[in-house]
Amino acid sequence: MNLSVTASGLGLAALAAWLLAGALAAGDAGQSLDAGNAPPADARAAFARPEGLPAGAAPLSPAVVDLGRLLFNDTRLSGDGTLACASCHQAQLAFTDGQALHAGRNGKPLARHTPHLWNLAWSETLFWDGRAKSLEAQARGPVENPQEMAGSMATAVLRLKADPAMVASFARAFPGRTAVDEISVTEAIGAFERGLVSPITRFDRWVTGDETALDRDEKAGFALFTGKAQCTACHSSWRFTDEAFHDIGLPDTGDLGRGAQLQLPAANHGFKTPSLRELAWTAPYMHDGSLPTLEAVIEHYAGGVARRPTLSKDMPPVLALTAEERQQLVAFLGALSSEEPPRPPQTLPKVELSSPDAQTAPVAATTISQKDKRFTPGRVKIAAGQSLTIVNDDKRTHNVRIDDPRLTFTSNAQEAGDSVVIAFPEPGRFGIICSIHPAMKLDVTVERQQSLLQHGPKP
Amino acid sequence: MKTRKLWLGLGAAALSSTMTPVAPQAASSATAIDAAAQASRCPAPARMQLAENTQPPAHSHGTPEKAASGAEGGEGGEGSPAAADADARLEPSLRFYRDIQLVRGHLLVGDELIKAGRWADALPHFLHPVEELYDKLAPVLKDMKLKPFLAQLKSLAQTVKAKNQGAYEAALTAVEGRLDPVDASMKAAKKDWMPFAVETALETFRSSYGEYSESIEGGKFAKAVEYQDSRGFVWQAERLIASVAGELDAKHPEAAQKLRAELAVLKTAWPAVLPPAAPVLDASQVAGAISKIELALGNVK
């Protein structure tokens, strides 16, 4: 069956072809657990810490970070002057509040659990539903949420301007700017949060070759984590998150998460995969804070999952774990945490010089595959007037989204086998993501026809 | 301060002749406890020696050596070589379970302080289990295949530092969630649970004496934390005895009655969670009250 999709913005029409409606079920049926499958010997390499902050990030300025720290702890950002960011993200509690759900202004629990703030410099999106695309955008949210800090940035700026010491701090942090303003406030808070890189753990030492850093149970837990339990389907990378949104089968409280954010029913009940770094210090767990211990988390995955159509395809259909295996998984998860309550690093992290993706040259192609939560190829060039066909070769539900003033586009849910066709009439460079897996990125360079003809696109 | 000790000889001697050694049971957990502790199993001679030398409980916190020097030390054998040696010779499962009571005692009095809104005062009681007790518990927990709770203890302490009531309650529940299986495992491992629980309580009382004696200098309470520690230990020991009260009452009604009477006297030493202006009972009176409890329970087995 075919489905027309209209791209807004420039009024361009695109065509999305939906194919192989039954492929999803077939894909799931082919997914079986291979109990006892040990991970490859080099599996640990996939979890090696980066050298520094993501390449391309602005280097952190000590003055800006210091200002951000002040603002993070400043109650003047709240409406009644009683709450700061740090009221919920408490440094002593690993930047959480340790509670299932913090009480809102109306005395009722907030809808979602306070997440920790470690390693957000690498985040593609912020908030459990990913509604903020940057730390700066995120910083505004709680300040102006009527159930949280119940303030406004405009009012906060007025209060800060009236404080000579704070004005001086802003001047030191942003010497080229003449006034305290909302942009500077959010930039400083964002910079402070970017500096919150979790400390090196025993697991990290093991990854880099110290065989004694983990004990037998912890190593067995790693084997389970990367093997039988399939945890790495979502908890991947050194931060143990795929940055994607998954319905993991928690009880339905009416919170549709990413689905509500995208207005995409296929993403209902999807919440961002949390990083597992410093897990021992950040209980309770899950977006609703409903699981108090790591044992309860394992119990959920091993038997408490609510089966429904939106359940993530990355969830194992069955997960039977012995008592010993559960204990080993918990032991491993504990090794991802500092031995002492984690504190922010004393020195600001550097920025990596370059990323592997950035070094990849774009290839001429008009058909893109979505598989294993990646666009392949990840960088393409086409000629103006050509279209890209993006095929979901994955078992997962995907989505294609372009947020660009020259071209905005969003597909509906792209189930396994579905294709989306997007026309690019004008030259330029465009970024495509999957809204459900925002770490999936496709870089499209649209060249003038004359330029591309010299190379010749592949069919 | 100079600690003048009287006592414990008679009570300890009575106990050592009637209750010790607490024989390890056949259950594997008990074996694991004993193996993990790697201590000589000679509690009776050790305790007889205490009796003959009229020493205070050498394994308790705040032994005379420490009290005299004013040095800080941990509970259960830390603080002086003699105390550590005596503690090491304590029957392993008894030492382990006594230390569990000390952890609970710390949490109990810490919780009492938090309920009184005294977060800063409560903090030491949430740090002590990590700093002074957990290292000794860890290998035994592992051998008994019980879940560790170091991270939970640290996390709990952090909630107290942060003065975060909601997080505190959740973290306390998490710690208790790890301690409860310890109780269950010990019960399963010990064939004669009631006498073992009673003897563990007695060891806990002895630890409280050490803390109490160290808290007093010049006839006044100089160390509120030690006063509170001792209160927590006594209250926890009472809880432990209460948990076996049914069997104790049934088998030893007279002893149970005497115990309650003597315990009521002992508890007058701690009229509140904050120390009174002057001690209600001096250290020797507390020692005496504990020795009477020992005597009351001397025939319990």
PDB file of C-alpha atoms in Angstrom, chain B residues 17 88 216:
ATOM      1  CA  SER B  17      28.962 -21.710  81.605  1.00  0.00           C
ATOM      2  CA  ALA B  88      38.109 -11.883  67.048  1.00  0.00           C
ATOM      3  CA  ILE B 216      30.981  10.612  79.960  1.00  0.00           C
TER       4      ILE B 216
END
